[in-house]
Amino acid sequence: MRVVYILDQVRALENEMLLRIQRQGLDVTPRILIVTRLIPDAKGTTCNQRLERVSGTEHTHILRVPFRSEKRILRKWISRFDVWPYLETFAEDVASEIAAELQGIPDFIIGNYSDGNLVASLLACKMGVTQCTIAHALEKTKYPDSDIYWKKFDEKYHFSCQFTADLIAMNNADFIITSTYQEIAGTKNTVGQYESHTAFTLPGLYRVVHGIDVFDPKFNIVSPGADMNIYFPYSDKEKRLTALHGSIEELLYGPQQNDEHIGTLSDQSKPIIFSMARLDRVKNMTGLVECYGKNAKLRELANRVAVAGYIDVKKSKDREEIEEIEKMHGLIKTYQLDGQFRWIAAQTNRARNGELYRYIADTKGILYRYVPFVNMVLLHSNHLSFSIINNLVLCHLFQPAFYEAFGLTVVEAMTCGLPTFATCHGGPAEIIEHGISGFHFDPYHPDQTALLLADFFQHCKEDPYHWNKVSDGGLKRIYEKYTWKIYSEMLMTLAGVYSFWKYASKLERRETRRYIEMFYILKFRNLVNSVPLASDD
């Protein structure tokens, strides 16, 4: 979803830029660069190409720059938790590549995700341009007590580096974009992602007493949407991709057991509880499978389909995914789910995924997000990216889950007219109006969640119009608040406002920047030096 977000984002921003240029009568050609990591040994992808135009755009390109150390260029993919030793050198190389590509400097830099935001900060300082930060999902709230027990986590996750980088980026940014209010200040029962950085301690390392001011006017809420060329209502029959129905039926119901799908659905007349997400601990896909397996009534009323990760554990190189793959296989055996459960490997064909949502809607199924609480240049490593628009730079790092900062899959499913159940923690709590445009549940109470699902399907069985009512409510909510058109208009307006504010007021925040520089040099560099360099082996 990280790559999808960035590509949809830049398409919408390019359209908005062209529209504004036309309205103003200017003869200007905008440029958007998505800067990401070049992976020399990429197989079956274009990640080893330096420059690539983004499909569906005229002026947006992906610019790839490799990770390197003093001795060598890193040739293979590495985990997002292991990128920290490479980022400072990466930022220096990116600055040179951007200057060569644009024949100048960008006007605006947007950072995405922790590593992308750090690189965006380094570039913004070097080039003297306005910086926007979009964190998406700060790890600190996804892993409870990861600050107090950072030493226990650090060998595997290097949270000391990440939390320090997050503090640097959010304080260096001229303005911050979030998708929801909860990202900033949380709720009466939960702490917001940014709020959690106000004050905390990494014992033995440092103590934060004023990490970020969540009342600072630099915070803005701008929610993304779904690509409506791909995600559109199931009732729009003329646009339906019926040619894909054969492959979708095979995906859902085919008897073959292979690396792409395992398990069978014996009663194909039952509606489907559908979910699609990464296969890691935070997304908690296995939690939903266990919730379904334990409830006999729910298994009687509906089938379960999960699209997630690899099925063959040998194909994964990610530590968390390997654990979740093994757990998923164990749950299938423990609860004897064959005949009611289908596990499909991760799907990358977005057009087919959109039609898959609509096909599930045809069965009167639902999307289930089990998430417990825990010019433009876009630069992107394998987990980091940012962009520059006509000299704007955007940085970013790349669905049952313990915590969902926003929930783009929720928006995509609702755009297709699929009734959606999602966590009451995080972004989905704001996207969905409970009982009107979907349903909330508390993932820490799986028995209650199973009852909510069973009650819904029983209600639909007794009153077929109930499903349509929830479906229509979801579509209405999307058109009111969650489209890329609304997003691009707001973001471009904010870019102009904060850039002018910075220029007119000479708001350099010199004292803050000097402290950030000191913090970076004296603390962050030492933390990075403790992270071992990745091996191509």
mmCIF file of C-alpha atoms in Angstrom, residues 372-527:
data_model
loop_
_atom_site.group_PDB
_atom_site.id
_atom_site.type_symbol
_atom_site.label_atom_id
_atom_site.label_comp_id
_atom_site.label_asym_id
_atom_site.label_seq_id
_atom_site.Cartn_x
_atom_site.Cartn_y
_atom_site.Cartn_z
ATOM 1 C CA PRO A 372 -5.972 -4.048 17.332
ATOM 2 C CA PHE A 373 -4.464 -0.890 18.864
ATOM 3 C CA VAL A 374 -0.826 -0.880 19.143
ATOM 4 C CA ASN A 375 8.839 20.790 -9.363
ATOM 5 C CA MET A 376 7.845 17.649 -7.084
ATOM 6 C CA VAL A 377 10.483 15.104 -6.103
ATOM 7 C CA LEU A 378 9.320 11.901 -4.430
ATOM 8 C CA LEU A 379 12.188 10.069 -2.757
ATOM 9 C CA HIS A 380 11.729 6.400 -2.007
ATOM 10 C CA SER A 381 14.138 3.704 -0.909
ATOM 11 C CA ASN A 382 12.820 0.167 -0.688
ATOM 12 C CA HIS A 383 11.096 1.659 2.354
ATOM 13 C CA LEU A 384 11.771 5.307 1.746
ATOM 14 C CA SER A 385 10.473 7.773 -0.752
ATOM 15 C CA PHE A 386 9.975 11.452 -1.329
ATOM 16 C CA SER A 387 8.903 13.669 -4.209
ATOM 17 C CA ILE A 388 9.743 17.021 -5.740
ATOM 18 C CA ILE A 389 6.972 18.875 -7.580
ATOM 19 C CA ASN A 390 8.161 21.484 -10.070
ATOM 20 C CA ASN A 391 10.731 21.790 -7.551
ATOM 21 C CA LEU A 392 8.682 20.187 -4.762
ATOM 22 C CA VAL A 393 10.218 17.201 -2.932
ATOM 23 C CA LEU A 394 8.108 14.450 -1.317
ATOM 24 C CA CYS A 395 9.754 11.758 0.860
ATOM 25 C CA HIS A 396 8.193 8.563 2.051
ATOM 26 C CA LEU A 397 9.092 5.247 3.541
ATOM 27 C CA PHE A 398 7.474 2.282 2.552
ATOM 28 C CA GLN A 399 -4.949 -4.916 7.043
ATOM 29 C CA PRO A 400 -6.196 -6.891 9.875
ATOM 30 C CA ALA A 401 -3.734 -4.894 12.168
ATOM 31 C CA PHE A 402 -3.117 -3.958 15.769
ATOM 32 C CA TYR A 403 -3.211 -0.306 14.822
ATOM 33 C CA GLU A 404 -4.235 1.404 11.583
ATOM 34 C CA ALA A 405 -2.960 4.946 11.180
ATOM 35 C CA PHE A 406 -5.387 5.595 8.324
ATOM 36 C CA GLY A 407 -6.629 2.550 6.422
ATOM 37 C CA LEU A 408 -6.360 3.071 2.661
ATOM 38 C CA THR A 409 -7.768 -0.405 2.019
ATOM 39 C CA VAL A 410 -10.866 0.644 3.978
ATOM 40 C CA VAL A 411 -11.350 3.584 1.608
ATOM 41 C CA GLU A 412 -10.778 1.402 -1.473
ATOM 42 C CA ALA A 413 -13.317 -1.195 -0.366
ATOM 43 C CA MET A 414 -15.922 1.434 0.566
ATOM 44 C CA THR A 415 -15.401 3.093 -2.836
ATOM 45 C CA CYS A 416 -16.339 -0.246 -4.434
ATOM 46 C CA GLY A 417 -19.507 -0.399 -2.310
ATOM 47 C CA LEU A 418 -18.262 -3.185 -0.026
ATOM 48 C CA PRO A 419 -19.544 -2.905 3.591
ATOM 49 C CA THR A 420 -16.527 -2.540 5.833
ATOM 50 C CA PHE A 421 -15.755 -3.595 9.416
ATOM 51 C CA ALA A 422 -12.676 -1.943 10.891
ATOM 52 C CA THR A 423 -10.964 -1.270 14.179
ATOM 53 C CA CYS A 424 -12.233 1.393 16.557
ATOM 54 C CA HIS A 425 -8.592 2.423 17.040
ATOM 55 C CA GLY A 426 -6.823 4.726 14.605
ATOM 56 C CA GLY A 427 -7.932 6.111 11.259
ATOM 57 C CA PRO A 428 -10.897 3.817 10.493
ATOM 58 C CA ALA A 429 -12.677 5.193 13.572
ATOM 59 C CA GLU A 430 -12.888 8.514 11.714
ATOM 60 C CA ILE A 431 -13.482 7.140 8.212
ATOM 61 C CA ILE A 432 -16.460 4.967 9.204
ATOM 62 C CA GLU A 433 -19.634 6.159 10.932
ATOM 63 C CA HIS A 434 -20.629 3.125 12.984
ATOM 64 C CA GLY A 435 -23.855 1.512 11.772
ATOM 65 C CA ILE A 436 -24.214 4.028 8.926
ATOM 66 C CA SER A 437 -21.256 3.704 6.569
ATOM 67 C CA GLY A 438 -19.732 0.581 8.129
ATOM 68 C CA PHE A 439 -18.939 -0.846 11.557
ATOM 69 C CA HIS A 440 -16.313 -0.460 14.265
ATOM 70 C CA PHE A 441 -15.134 -3.225 16.564
ATOM 71 C CA ASP A 442 -12.587 -3.551 19.335
ATOM 72 C CA PRO A 443 -9.924 -6.053 18.250
ATOM 73 C CA TYR A 444 -8.977 -6.669 21.865
ATOM 74 C CA HIS A 445 -12.376 -8.356 22.291
ATOM 75 C CA PRO A 446 -12.442 -10.959 19.488
ATOM 76 C CA ASP A 447 -15.489 -12.795 20.885
ATOM 77 C CA GLN A 448 -17.565 -9.610 20.691
ATOM 78 C CA THR A 449 -16.208 -8.984 17.203
ATOM 79 C CA ALA A 450 -17.297 -12.422 16.013
ATOM 80 C CA LEU A 451 -20.793 -11.782 17.421
ATOM 81 C CA LEU A 452 -20.964 -8.427 15.589
ATOM 82 C CA LEU A 453 -20.089 -10.132 12.317
ATOM 83 C CA ALA A 454 -22.528 -12.991 12.867
ATOM 84 C CA ASP A 455 -25.324 -10.560 13.750
ATOM 85 C CA PHE A 456 -24.680 -8.583 10.563
ATOM 86 C CA PHE A 457 -24.864 -11.639 8.313
ATOM 87 C CA GLN A 458 -27.959 -12.894 10.147
ATOM 88 C CA HIS A 459 -29.605 -9.462 9.688
ATOM 89 C CA CYS A 460 -28.742 -9.506 5.970
ATOM 90 C CA LYS A 461 -30.199 -13.013 5.682
ATOM 91 C CA GLU A 462 -33.475 -11.798 7.174
ATOM 92 C CA ASP A 463 -33.475 -8.384 5.433
ATOM 93 C CA PRO A 464 -31.542 -8.305 2.114
ATOM 94 C CA TYR A 465 -31.826 -4.504 1.964
ATOM 95 C CA HIS A 466 -29.713 -4.109 5.104
ATOM 96 C CA TRP A 467 -26.533 -4.911 3.144
ATOM 97 C CA ASN A 468 -27.429 -2.324 0.471
ATOM 98 C CA LYS A 469 -28.111 0.317 3.122
ATOM 99 C CA VAL A 470 -24.641 -0.038 4.626
ATOM 100 C CA SER A 471 -23.059 -0.186 1.160
ATOM 101 C CA ASP A 472 -24.745 3.055 0.059
ATOM 102 C CA GLY A 473 -23.789 4.737 3.323
ATOM 103 C CA GLY A 474 -20.130 3.901 2.713
ATOM 104 C CA LEU A 475 -20.197 5.354 -0.806
ATOM 105 C CA LYS A 476 -21.792 8.574 0.433
ATOM 106 C CA ARG A 477 -19.073 8.954 3.065
ATOM 107 C CA ILE A 478 -16.309 8.490 0.474
ATOM 108 C CA TYR A 479 -17.639 11.100 -1.940
ATOM 109 C CA GLU A 480 -17.961 13.629 0.876
ATOM 110 C CA LYS A 481 -14.457 13.333 2.332
ATOM 111 C CA TYR A 482 -12.086 10.789 0.823
ATOM 112 C CA THR A 483 -11.077 11.486 -2.789
ATOM 113 C CA TRP A 484 -7.709 12.305 -4.325
ATOM 114 C CA LYS A 485 -9.244 15.446 -5.886
ATOM 115 C CA ILE A 486 -10.016 16.869 -2.444
ATOM 116 C CA TYR A 487 -6.579 15.765 -1.204
ATOM 117 C CA SER A 488 -4.568 17.408 -4.007
ATOM 118 C CA GLU A 489 -6.484 20.695 -3.779
ATOM 119 C CA MET A 490 -5.832 20.969 -0.041
ATOM 120 C CA LEU A 491 -2.174 19.913 -0.197
ATOM 121 C CA MET A 492 -1.266 22.342 -2.984
ATOM 122 C CA THR A 493 -3.040 25.164 -1.143
ATOM 123 C CA LEU A 494 -1.153 24.395 2.064
ATOM 124 C CA ALA A 495 2.145 24.246 0.173
ATOM 125 C CA GLY A 496 1.549 27.761 -1.101
ATOM 126 C CA VAL A 497 0.424 29.093 2.295
ATOM 127 C CA TYR A 498 3.383 27.717 4.284
ATOM 128 C CA SER A 499 5.937 28.631 1.614
ATOM 129 C CA PHE A 500 4.673 32.216 1.565
ATOM 130 C CA TRP A 501 4.509 32.320 5.362
ATOM 131 C CA LYS A 502 8.100 31.129 5.578
ATOM 132 C CA TYR A 503 9.257 33.699 3.009
ATOM 133 C CA ALA A 504 7.266 36.675 4.295
ATOM 134 C CA SER A 505 7.981 36.130 7.987
ATOM 135 C CA LYS A 506 11.548 34.883 7.611
ATOM 136 C CA LEU A 507 10.417 32.074 9.900
ATOM 137 C CA GLU A 508 13.620 30.060 10.016
ATOM 138 C CA ARG A 509 13.305 28.809 13.628
ATOM 139 C CA ARG A 510 17.098 29.131 13.853
ATOM 140 C CA GLU A 511 17.375 28.139 17.516
ATOM 141 C CA THR A 512 15.331 24.987 16.942
ATOM 142 C CA ARG A 513 17.326 24.091 13.846
ATOM 143 C CA ARG A 514 20.630 24.530 15.632
ATOM 144 C CA TYR A 515 19.454 22.233 18.428
ATOM 145 C CA ILE A 516 18.268 19.673 15.862
ATOM 146 C CA GLU A 517 21.666 19.780 14.144
ATOM 147 C CA MET A 518 23.413 19.214 17.476
ATOM 148 C CA PHE A 519 21.031 16.359 18.345
ATOM 149 C CA TYR A 520 21.657 14.784 14.934
ATOM 150 C CA ILE A 521 25.438 15.000 15.144
ATOM 151 C CA LEU A 522 25.929 14.058 18.806
ATOM 152 C CA LYS A 523 23.205 11.455 19.247
ATOM 153 C CA PHE A 524 21.735 10.158 15.980
ATOM 154 C CA ARG A 525 25.049 9.485 14.218
ATOM 155 C CA ASN A 526 26.282 7.417 17.169
ATOM 156 C CA LEU A 527 23.057 5.378 17.160
#
